[in-house]
Structures are given as structure tokens and as C-alpha cells.
Short mmCIF file of C-alpha atoms in Angstrom, two decimals:
data_model
loop_
_atom_site.label_atom_id
_atom_site.label_comp_id
_atom_site.label_asym_id
_atom_site.label_seq_id
_atom_site.Cartn_x
_atom_site.Cartn_y
_atom_site.Cartn_z
CA MET V 1 33.37 19.34 -0.35
CA ALA V 2 31.11 16.96 -2.28
CA THR V 3 27.90 18.31 -3.73
CA SER V 4 24.64 16.47 -4.09
CA HIS V 5 22.79 16.33 -7.37
CA SER V 6 19.54 18.33 -7.19
CA ASP V 7 17.54 15.36 -8.49
CA TYR V 8 18.67 13.30 -5.49
CA GLU V 9 17.40 15.98 -3.14
CA THR V 10 14.07 16.09 -4.97
CA ILE V 11 13.69 12.31 -4.85
CA SER V 12 14.61 12.31 -1.16
CA THR V 13 12.01 14.98 -0.40
CA ILE V 14 9.31 13.11 -2.36
CA SER V 15 10.21 9.89 -0.56
CA THR V 16 9.89 11.68 2.79
CA LEU V 17 6.45 13.04 1.84
CA ILE V 18 5.25 9.57 0.85
CA GLN V 19 6.76 8.00 3.97
CA LYS V 20 4.80 10.50 6.06
CA VAL V 21 1.55 9.18 4.55
CA ASP V 22 2.61 5.66 5.49
CA THR V 23 3.55 6.73 9.04
CA ASP V 24 0.25 8.56 9.49
CA LEU V 25 -1.74 5.49 8.38
CA GLN V 26 0.22 3.26 10.71
CA SER V 27 -0.36 5.54 13.68
CA LYS V 28 -4.09 6.01 12.97
CA PHE V 29 -5.05 2.55 11.71
CA SER V 30 -2.11 0.20 12.45
CA VAL V 31 -1.97 -0.48 8.70
CA SER V 32 0.78 0.58 6.30
CA PHE V 33 -0.05 2.07 2.93
CA GLU V 34 1.13 -1.13 1.27
CA GLN V 35 -1.14 -3.21 3.52
CA PHE V 36 -4.01 -0.86 2.67
CA ARG V 37 -3.29 -1.49 -1.02
CA ILE V 38 -3.49 -5.26 -0.37
CA LEU V 39 -6.84 -4.86 1.41
CA ASP V 40 -8.17 -2.61 -1.35
CA PHE V 41 -7.00 -5.07 -4.02
CA ILE V 42 -8.85 -7.95 -2.35
CA LYS V 43 -11.97 -5.82 -2.04
CA ASN V 44 -11.94 -4.96 -5.73
CA ILE V 45 -11.15 -8.34 -7.28
CA TYR V 46 -13.67 -10.96 -8.26
CA PRO V 47 -14.47 -13.34 -6.57
CA LYS V 48 -13.07 -11.36 -3.61
CA GLN V 49 -10.41 -13.92 -2.72
CA THR V 50 -6.74 -14.35 -3.51
CA THR V 51 -3.58 -16.13 -2.39
CA VAL V 52 -0.25 -14.87 -1.05
CA SER V 53 1.38 -15.89 -4.34
CA ALA V 54 -1.14 -13.90 -6.38
CA LEU V 55 -0.65 -10.87 -4.12
CA ALA V 56 3.14 -11.12 -4.45
CA LYS V 57 2.81 -11.19 -8.23
CA GLN V 58 0.33 -8.28 -8.26
CA PHE V 59 2.58 -6.08 -6.10
CA HIS V 60 5.89 -7.18 -7.67
CA SER V 61 7.17 -8.67 -4.43
CA ASN V 62 8.27 -12.08 -3.26
CA ASN V 63 6.14 -14.59 -1.37
CA SER V 64 7.97 -14.29 1.95
CA ALA V 65 7.77 -10.47 2.06
CA THR V 66 4.11 -10.57 1.07
CA SER V 67 3.43 -13.28 3.63
CA ARG V 68 4.87 -11.07 6.41
CA LYS V 69 2.57 -8.19 5.40
CA VAL V 70 -0.42 -10.50 5.21
CA SER V 71 0.39 -12.01 8.64
CA VAL V 72 -0.07 -8.60 10.25
CA LEU V 73 -3.45 -8.27 8.53
CA TYR V 74 -4.48 -11.68 9.93
CA LYS V 75 -3.42 -10.69 13.44
CA GLU V 76 -5.46 -7.49 13.17
CA ASN V 77 -8.51 -9.53 12.02
CA LEU V 78 -8.66 -7.59 8.74
CA ILE V 79 -8.47 -10.67 6.53
CA GLN V 80 -9.43 -14.32 6.83
CA ASP V 81 -7.72 -17.48 5.66
CA HIS V 82 -9.74 -20.27 4.08
CA VAL V 83 -8.23 -23.61 3.16
CA SER V 84 -9.29 -24.74 -0.31
CA GLY V 85 -11.56 -27.77 -0.31
CA GLU V 86 -9.93 -29.02 -3.52
CA ASP V 87 -6.27 -28.57 -2.58
CA ARG V 88 -5.54 -28.28 1.13
CA ARG V 89 -2.19 -26.62 0.33
CA THR V 90 -4.02 -23.61 -1.13
CA HIS V 91 -5.09 -20.92 1.31
CA TRP V 92 -7.58 -18.35 0.07
CA ILE V 93 -7.44 -14.87 1.57
CA THR V 94 -10.65 -12.87 1.91
CA LEU V 95 -11.55 -9.65 3.66
CA ALA V 96 -12.98 -9.82 7.15
CA GLN V 97 -15.79 -7.46 8.13
CA LYS V 98 -13.28 -5.32 10.05
CA GLY V 99 -11.13 -5.15 6.89
CA ASN V 100 -14.03 -3.79 4.86
CA ALA V 101 -14.72 -1.15 7.49
CA ILE V 102 -11.12 0.00 7.79
CA ILE V 103 -10.76 0.33 4.00
CA HIS V 104 -13.60 2.85 4.04
CA ASP V 105 -11.99 4.86 6.86
CA ILE V 106 -8.52 4.81 5.29
CA LYS V 107 -9.87 5.88 1.89
CA ILE V 108 -11.39 8.98 3.49
CA VAL V 109 -8.00 9.95 4.97
CA VAL V 110 -5.98 9.07 1.87
CA ASP V 111 -8.39 10.68 -0.60
CA SER V 112 -8.48 13.90 1.42
CA GLY V 113 -4.67 14.09 1.57
CA LEU V 114 -3.77 13.06 -1.98
CA PRO V 115 -4.48 16.38 -3.73
CA ASP V 116 -2.12 18.20 -1.33
CA LEU V 117 0.54 15.51 -1.71
CA GLU V 118 0.27 15.60 -5.50
CA THR V 119 0.57 19.39 -5.49
CA LYS V 120 3.69 19.28 -3.31
CA ILE V 121 5.29 16.66 -5.55
CA LEU V 122 4.45 18.58 -8.73
CA VAL V 123 5.91 21.80 -7.27
CA LEU V 124 9.11 19.97 -6.29
CA LEU V 125 9.46 18.43 -9.74
CA SER V 126 8.68 21.70 -11.46
CA ASN V 127 11.27 23.57 -9.40
CA THR V 128 13.87 20.88 -10.10
CA ILE V 129 13.21 21.10 -13.85
CA LYS V 130 13.43 24.90 -13.77
CA ASN V 131 16.71 24.77 -11.84
CA ASP V 132 18.16 22.13 -14.19
CA ASN V 133 17.34 24.30 -17.22
CA LYS V 134 19.20 27.33 -15.86
#
């Protein structure tokens, strides 16, 4: 019978914990954690606008994957698309009023759950290290 390395089990458990956060956000707000990060990034940059290409670079993704995530945010009226007056090929992305409001609500949920999540992850890692040192 094949055995699984304890580190794999730890990583799998951590991944499940993080996935639960994402699932909870999607069920409560119809926004994934990654989409929340995009919204939060736009809110915190100056001059509060960006492009799909800049988002892809910021989040180490490709343009098509980022574009799919952004499309959902458009459909939910969380962001707006503005065509550049200088170069009509450039589309600037800004937060919509609804996007600003949802960021606030999501931050309350995420910030309240992070300490517990961090504790669980630290306990898992600590236990794995202890078991590896035996």
C-alpha cells in the first residue's frame, strides 16, 4: 500500500481551508476571493483605474484568465469600463459604486475570519514540523 507524505496532507488541508473562504465569499457575495483582490487593488491604486493587462501582471496571470474574472465583475456591476479618449483600444477599469460597497462588506467578513484561519494553518504547520522531527 502506498503512503502519502505528511507534507502533502498538510498542504491539502491548508488548500481546503483557503478554498472554504473562497466558497463562502462566492455564496455570500457572488465574488471569489481573487475577484475581491482585484476590486481591492483597484480601490487602492492611484488614480483608481487600471487595465486588464495591468491586472494580469499584478496578479501573475494571463490576460485571458484575468479578462474572464473581470467580465464577471462587469456583469455584477462592480466595475466600469471606460474607453480611453487618447487610444480607443485602451479600456480603463474603475470601481462602480456597488463595487466600493461590496469591498467594505467583504473586508468585514474576511478580516473577522483571518485570525482563525491563520491559527489553523500555523497549528497544521507546527504539527507537521513536530512530526517530521520525530
